[in-house]
C-alpha positions as protocol buffer text, in pm:
chain_id: "A"
residue {
  index: 1
  type: LEU
  ca { x: -1790 y: 492 z: -252 }
}
residue {
  index: 2
  type: ALA
  ca { x: -2157 y: 494 z: -353 }
}
residue {
  index: 3
  type: MET
  ca { x: -2162 y: 120 z: -276 }
}
residue {
  index: 4
  type: ASN
  ca { x: -2060 y: 202 z: 83 }
}
residue {
  index: 5
  type: PRO
  ca { x: -1797 y: -76 z: 104 }
}
residue {
  index: 6
  type: ASP
  ca { x: -1648 y: -195 z: 432 }
}
residue {
  index: 7
  type: GLY
  ca { x: -1309 y: -165 z: 262 }
}
residue {
  index: 8
  type: VAL
  ca { x: -1136 y: -169 z: -74 }
}
residue {
  index: 9
  type: PHE
  ca { x: -870 y: -421 z: -171 }
}
residue {
  index: 10
  type: LEU
  ca { x: -632 y: -298 z: -443 }
}
residue {
  index: 11
  type: SER
  ca { x: -492 y: -603 z: -618 }
}
residue {
  index: 12
  type: ASN
  ca { x: -187 y: -677 z: -823 }
}
residue {
  index: 13
  type: GLY
  ca { x: -151 y: -601 z: -1194 }
}
residue {
  index: 14
  type: PRO
  ca { x: 108 y: -576 z: -1467 }
}
residue {
  index: 15
  type: GLY
  ca { x: 363 y: -322 z: -1573 }
}
residue {
  index: 16
  type: ASP
  ca { x: 471 y: 35 z: -1516 }
}
residue {
  index: 17
  type: PRO
  ca { x: 270 y: 216 z: -1245 }
}
residue {
  index: 18
  type: ASP
  ca { x: 307 y: 548 z: -1432 }
}
residue {
  index: 19
  type: ALA
  ca { x: 108 y: 400 z: -1721 }
}
residue {
  index: 20
  type: VAL
  ca { x: -210 y: 384 z: -1513 }
}
residue {
  index: 21
  type: SER
  ca { x: -242 y: 739 z: -1382 }
}
residue {
  index: 22
  type: GLY
  ca { x: -621 y: 718 z: -1391 }
}
residue {
  index: 23
  type: THR
  ca { x: -605 y: 441 z: -1132 }
}
residue {
  index: 24
  type: TYR
  ca { x: -392 y: 622 z: -877 }
}
residue {
  index: 25
  type: THR
  ca { x: -596 y: 941 z: -910 }
}
residue {
  index: 26
  type: GLN
  ca { x: -902 y: 731 z: -816 }
}
residue {
  index: 27
  type: VAL
  ca { x: -710 y: 572 z: -529 }
}
residue {
  index: 28
  type: GLU
  ca { x: -622 y: 921 z: -403 }
}
residue {
  index: 29
  type: LYS
  ca { x: -997 y: 986 z: -369 }
}
residue {
  index: 30
  type: LEU
  ca { x: -1040 y: 666 z: -164 }
}
residue {
  index: 31
  type: ILE
  ca { x: -759 y: 716 z: 87 }
}
residue {
  index: 32
  type: GLY
  ca { x: -908 y: 831 z: 415 }
}
residue {
  index: 33
  type: LYS
  ca { x: -1266 y: 760 z: 305 }
}
residue {
  index: 34
  type: VAL
  ca { x: -1264 y: 380 z: 337 }
}
residue {
  index: 35
  type: PRO
  ca { x: -1015 y: 121 z: 471 }
}
residue {
  index: 36
  type: LEU
  ca { x: -765 y: 22 z: 200 }
}
residue {
  index: 37
  type: PHE
  ca { x: -526 y: -269 z: 156 }
}
residue {
  index: 38
  type: GLY
  ca { x: -303 y: -278 z: -151 }
}
residue {
  index: 39
  type: ILE
  ca { x: -72 y: -547 z: -283 }
}
residue {
  index: 40
  type: CYS
  ca { x: 186 y: -523 z: -563 }
}
residue {
  index: 41
  type: LEU
  ca { x: 43 y: -277 z: -819 }
}
residue {
  index: 42
  type: GLY
  ca { x: -219 y: -181 z: -559 }
}
residue {
  index: 43
  type: HIS
  ca { x: 69 y: -85 z: -326 }
}
residue {
  index: 44
  type: GLN
  ca { x: 224 y: 120 z: -604 }
}
residue {
  index: 45
  type: MET
  ca { x: -108 y: 295 z: -669 }
}
residue {
  index: 46
  type: MET
  ca { x: -136 y: 392 z: -302 }
}
residue {
  index: 47
  type: CYS
  ca { x: 221 y: 524 z: -305 }
}
residue {
  index: 48
  type: LYS
  ca { x: 159 y: 725 z: -623 }
}
residue {
  index: 49
  type: ALA
  ca { x: -168 y: 859 z: -479 }
}
residue {
  index: 50
  type: ALA
  ca { x: 35 y: 988 z: -181 }
}
residue {
  index: 51
  type: GLY
  ca { x: 265 y: 1171 z: -423 }
}
residue {
  index: 52
  type: ALA
  ca { x: 557 y: 927 z: -419 }
}
residue {
  index: 53
  type: ASP
  ca { x: 784 y: 842 z: -709 }
}
residue {
  index: 54
  type: MET
  ca { x: 840 y: 492 z: -835 }
}
residue {
  index: 55
  type: GLU
  ca { x: 1164 y: 371 z: -994 }
}
residue {
  index: 56
  type: LYS
  ca { x: 1250 y: 89 z: -1230 }
}
residue {
  index: 57
  type: LEU
  ca { x: 1452 y: -158 z: -1026 }
}
residue {
  index: 58
  type: LYS
  ca { x: 1799 y: -252 z: -1149 }
}
residue {
  index: 59
  type: PHE
  ca { x: 1698 y: -613 z: -1096 }
}
residue {
  index: 60
  type: GLY
  ca { x: 1326 y: -686 z: -1072 }
}
residue {
  index: 61
  type: HIS
  ca { x: 1196 y: -896 z: -786 }
}
residue {
  index: 62
  type: ARG
  ca { x: 1086 y: -1233 z: -920 }
}
residue {
  index: 63
  type: GLY
  ca { x: 1006 y: -1565 z: -755 }
}
residue {
  index: 64
  type: GLY
  ca { x: 875 y: -1716 z: -436 }
}
residue {
  index: 65
  type: ASN
  ca { x: 1179 y: -1676 z: -216 }
}
residue {
  index: 66
  type: GLN
  ca { x: 1228 y: -1303 z: -156 }
}
residue {
  index: 67
  type: PRO
  ca { x: 1320 y: -1230 z: 210 }
}
residue {
  index: 68
  type: VAL
  ca { x: 1142 y: -926 z: 352 }
}
residue {
  index: 69
  type: MET
  ca { x: 1185 y: -784 z: 702 }
}
residue {
  index: 70
  type: ASN
  ca { x: 871 y: -666 z: 879 }
}
residue {
  index: 71
  type: LEU
  ca { x: 1004 y: -360 z: 1064 }
}
residue {
  index: 72
  type: ARG
  ca { x: 713 y: -366 z: 1310 }
}
residue {
  index: 73
  type: THR
  ca { x: 762 y: -724 z: 1429 }
}
residue {
  index: 74
  type: HIS
  ca { x: 1128 y: -776 z: 1333 }
}
residue {
  index: 75
  type: ARG
  ca { x: 1033 y: -1103 z: 1164 }
}
residue {
  index: 76
  type: VAL
  ca { x: 1160 y: -1210 z: 824 }
}
residue {
  index: 77
  type: GLU
  ca { x: 890 y: -1319 z: 581 }
}
residue {
  index: 78
  type: ILE
  ca { x: 954 y: -1530 z: 273 }
}
residue {
  index: 79
  type: THR
  ca { x: 751 y: -1364 z: -2 }
}
residue {
  index: 80
  type: ALA
  ca { x: 642 y: -1417 z: -361 }
}
residue {
  index: 81
  type: GLN
  ca { x: 713 y: -1127 z: -592 }
}
residue {
  index: 82
  type: ASN
  ca { x: 685 y: -1038 z: -959 }
}
residue {
  index: 83
  type: HIS
  ca { x: 753 y: -670 z: -1022 }
}
residue {
  index: 84
  type: GLY
  ca { x: 1010 y: -445 z: -1182 }
}
residue {
  index: 85
  type: PHE
  ca { x: 927 y: -113 z: -1015 }
}
residue {
  index: 86
  type: GLY
  ca { x: 956 y: 3 z: -656 }
}
residue {
  index: 87
  type: LEU
  ca { x: 874 y: 289 z: -422 }
}
residue {
  index: 88
  type: VAL
  ca { x: 1131 y: 565 z: -374 }
}
residue {
  index: 89
  type: PHE
  ca { x: 1061 y: 595 z: -1 }
}
residue {
  index: 90
  type: PRO
  ca { x: 1208 y: 946 z: 53 }
}
residue {
  index: 91
  type: THR
  ca { x: 958 y: 1091 z: -196 }
}
residue {
  index: 92
  type: LEU
  ca { x: 671 y: 1018 z: 45 }
}
residue {
  index: 93
  type: GLY
  ca { x: 790 y: 1296 z: 275 }
}
residue {
  index: 94
  type: LYS
  ca { x: 1044 y: 1413 z: 529 }
}
residue {
  index: 95
  type: LEU
  ca { x: 1140 y: 1187 z: 817 }
}
residue {
  index: 96
  type: ILE
  ca { x: 993 y: 1272 z: 1157 }
}
residue {
  index: 97
  type: PRO
  ca { x: 1304 y: 1238 z: 1380 }
}
residue {
  index: 98
  type: GLU
  ca { x: 1097 y: 1179 z: 1695 }
}
residue {
  index: 99
  type: GLU
  ca { x: 949 y: 870 z: 1529 }
}
residue {
  index: 100
  type: CYS
  ca { x: 1274 y: 759 z: 1363 }
}
residue {
  index: 101
  type: ASP
  ca { x: 1511 y: 707 z: 1657 }
}
residue {
  index: 102
  type: GLY
  ca { x: 1637 y: 1063 z: 1609 }
}
residue {
  index: 103
  type: VAL
  ca { x: 1734 y: 1013 z: 1243 }
}
residue {
  index: 104
  type: ALA
  ca { x: 1646 y: 1317 z: 1030 }
}
residue {
  index: 105
  type: GLU
  ca { x: 1797 y: 1234 z: 689 }
}
residue {
  index: 106
  type: HIS
  ca { x: 1684 y: 968 z: 442 }
}
residue {
  index: 107
  type: VAL
  ca { x: 1920 y: 688 z: 336 }
}
residue {
  index: 108
  type: ASP
  ca { x: 1933 y: 509 z: 1 }
}
residue {
  index: 109
  type: ASP
  ca { x: 1957 y: 154 z: 134 }
}
residue {
  index: 110
  type: LEU
  ca { x: 1658 y: 87 z: 360 }
}
residue {
  index: 111
  type: ARG
  ca { x: 1836 y: -204 z: 530 }
}
residue {
  index: 112
  type: PHE
  ca { x: 1970 y: 80 z: 748 }
}
residue {
  index: 113
  type: TRP
  ca { x: 1632 y: 65 z: 927 }
}
residue {
  index: 114
  type: VAL
  ca { x: 1651 y: -312 z: 960 }
}
residue {
  index: 115
  type: GLU
  ca { x: 1988 y: -277 z: 1135 }
}
residue {
  index: 116
  type: ARG
  ca { x: 1852 y: -6 z: 1367 }
}
residue {
  index: 117
  type: GLY
  ca { x: 1535 y: -202 z: 1443 }
}
residue {
  index: 118
  type: VAL
  ca { x: 1321 y: 102 z: 1357 }
}
residue {
  index: 119
  type: ALA
  ca { x: 1013 y: 145 z: 1135 }
}
residue {
  index: 120
  type: PRO
  ca { x: 1066 y: 505 z: 1020 }
}
residue {
  index: 121
  type: VAL
  ca { x: 781 y: 753 z: 978 }
}
residue {
  index: 122
  type: VAL
  ca { x: 756 y: 1040 z: 730 }
}
residue {
  index: 123
  type: ARG
  ca { x: 526 y: 1342 z: 718 }
}
residue {
  index: 124
  type: ASN
  ca { x: 328 y: 1322 z: 393 }
}
residue {
  index: 125
  type: ASP
  ca { x: 176 y: 1645 z: 256 }
}
residue {
  index: 126
  type: LYS
  ca { x: -150 y: 1472 z: 159 }
}
residue {
  index: 127
  type: PHE
  ca { x: -223 y: 1207 z: 420 }
}
residue {
  index: 128
  type: GLY
  ca { x: -22 y: 1279 z: 735 }
}
residue {
  index: 129
  type: ARG
  ca { x: 216 y: 1022 z: 878 }
}
residue {
  index: 130
  type: ILE
  ca { x: 325 y: 721 z: 673 }
}
residue {
  index: 131
  type: GLN
  ca { x: 542 y: 444 z: 816 }
}
residue {
  index: 132
  type: LEU
  ca { x: 782 y: 218 z: 628 }
}
residue {
  index: 133
  type: THR
  ca { x: 678 y: -129 z: 744 }
}
residue {
  index: 134
  type: HIS
  ca { x: 867 y: -375 z: 521 }
}
residue {
  index: 135
  type: VAL
  ca { x: 1212 y: -383 z: 355 }
}
residue {
  index: 136
  type: ASN
  ca { x: 1353 y: -626 z: 97 }
}
residue {
  index: 137
  type: LEU
  ca { x: 1663 y: -784 z: 252 }
}
residue {
  index: 138
  type: ASN
  ca { x: 1823 y: -860 z: -85 }
}
residue {
  index: 139
  type: ASP
  ca { x: 1846 y: -502 z: -214 }
}
residue {
  index: 140
  type: GLY
  ca { x: 1723 y: -270 z: 63 }
}
residue {
  index: 141
  type: THR
  ca { x: 1414 y: -144 z: -123 }
}
residue {
  index: 142
  type: ALA
  ca { x: 1074 y: -59 z: 24 }
}
residue {
  index: 143
  type: GLU
  ca { x: 824 y: -345 z: 47 }
}
residue {
  index: 144
  type: GLY
  ca { x: 542 y: -202 z: 257 }
}
residue {
  index: 145
  type: ILE
  ca { x: 391 y: 109 z: 413 }
}
residue {
  index: 146
  type: ALA
  ca { x: 117 y: 197 z: 661 }
}
residue {
  index: 147
  type: PHE
  ca { x: -73 y: 523 z: 668 }
}
residue {
  index: 148
  type: LEU
  ca { x: -86 y: 610 z: 1038 }
}
residue {
  index: 149
  type: ASP
  ca { x: -353 y: 882 z: 1023 }
}
residue {
  index: 150
  type: VAL
  ca { x: -597 y: 711 z: 784 }
}
residue {
  index: 151
  type: PRO
  ca { x: -698 y: 342 z: 760 }
}
residue {
  index: 152
  type: ALA
  ca { x: -473 y: 218 z: 481 }
}
residue {
  index: 153
  type: PHE
  ca { x: -167 y: -2 z: 430 }
}
residue {
  index: 154
  type: SER
  ca { x: 4 y: -190 z: 149 }
}
residue {
  index: 155
  type: VAL
  ca { x: 281 y: -431 z: 58 }
}
residue {
  index: 156
  type: GLN
  ca { x: 476 y: -469 z: -264 }
}
residue {
  index: 157
  type: TYR
  ca { x: 473 y: -849 z: -260 }
}
residue {
  index: 158
  type: HIS
  ca { x: 202 y: -1115 z: -306 }
}
residue {
  index: 159
  type: PRO
  ca { x: 75 y: -1233 z: 35 }
}
residue {
  index: 160
  type: GLU
  ca { x: -198 y: -1436 z: -135 }
}
residue {
  index: 161
  type: ALA
  ca { x: 65 y: -1663 z: -293 }
}
residue {
  index: 162
  type: SER
  ca { x: 163 y: -1805 z: 49 }
}
residue {
  index: 163
  type: PRO
  ca { x: 527 y: -1892 z: -19 }
}
residue {
  index: 164
  type: GLY
  ca { x: 603 y: -1880 z: 354 }
}
residue {
  index: 165
  type: PRO
  ca { x: 344 y: -2057 z: 363 }
}
residue {
  index: 166
  type: THR
  ca { x: 174 y: -1862 z: 644 }
}
residue {
  index: 167
  type: ASP
  ca { x: 420 y: -1573 z: 681 }
}
residue {
  index: 168
  type: ALA
  ca { x: 182 y: -1311 z: 540 }
}
residue {
  index: 169
  type: HIS
  ca { x: -160 y: -1435 z: 657 }
}
residue {
  index: 170
  type: TYR
  ca { x: -159 y: -1166 z: 926 }
}
residue {
  index: 171
  type: LEU
  ca { x: -205 y: -900 z: 655 }
}
residue {
  index: 172
  type: PHE
  ca { x: -553 y: -1025 z: 568 }
}
residue {
  index: 173
  type: THR
  ca { x: -642 y: -1039 z: 938 }
}
residue {
  index: 174
  type: ALA
  ca { x: -514 y: -682 z: 974 }
}
residue {
  index: 175
  type: PHE
  ca { x: -735 y: -569 z: 686 }
}
residue {
  index: 176
  type: ALA
  ca { x: -1039 y: -733 z: 846 }
}
residue {
  index: 177
  type: ARG
  ca { x: -958 y: -550 z: 1172 }
}
residue {
  index: 178
  type: LEU
  ca { x: -924 y: -224 z: 983 }
}
residue {
  index: 179
  type: MET
  ca { x: -1267 y: -277 z: 823 }
}
residue {
  index: 180
  type: ASP
  ca { x: -1409 y: -344 z: 1170 }
}
residue {
  index: 181
  type: GLY
  ca { x: -1285 y: 0 z: 1274 }
}
residue {
  index: 182
  type: ARG
  ca { x: -1000 y: -126 z: 1490 }
}
residue {
  index: 183
  type: GLU
  ca { x: -676 y: 68 z: 1504 }
}
residue {
  index: 184
  type: ASP
  ca { x: -458 y: -226 z: 1611 }
}
residue {
  index: 185
  type: TYR
  ca { x: -386 y: -350 z: 1263 }
}
């Protein structure tokens, strides 16, 4: 923060997110102070900083052909992934029914939201509203979130790998907009 950055990009990295507690405690200090964009382990660090739990996936996500639904645009993105842990979405907070098509209870399989065409929003104790933005279509796990009350968002996959090949370019444009102070990311 002393460097006064326009934004902070939290990149990918290896392994168990619980093994790097020093990182997510630092990320917690950044959220709300500077625009943030996290990918892969960076996404996990943002989730942990918000108080969420991570779980070891039964089958890790590997390869350059993972279909992910963007709940905001209703477009399917072909993504590159290489991780064995994922966000337990309900641990971010309680659903806000008014922002979830009236739904008040969490579901285990997040493809429920794909079928409803809704990007659900929870009330997080630390950072306000957080929206589920992306869902893995193979197993119904969380693939992305956006903090609605502070300038921060993240995805579990690797948009820099370009498997789509341009499916995820919009994320880097969104981060640039966020650093410019725009709210239409």
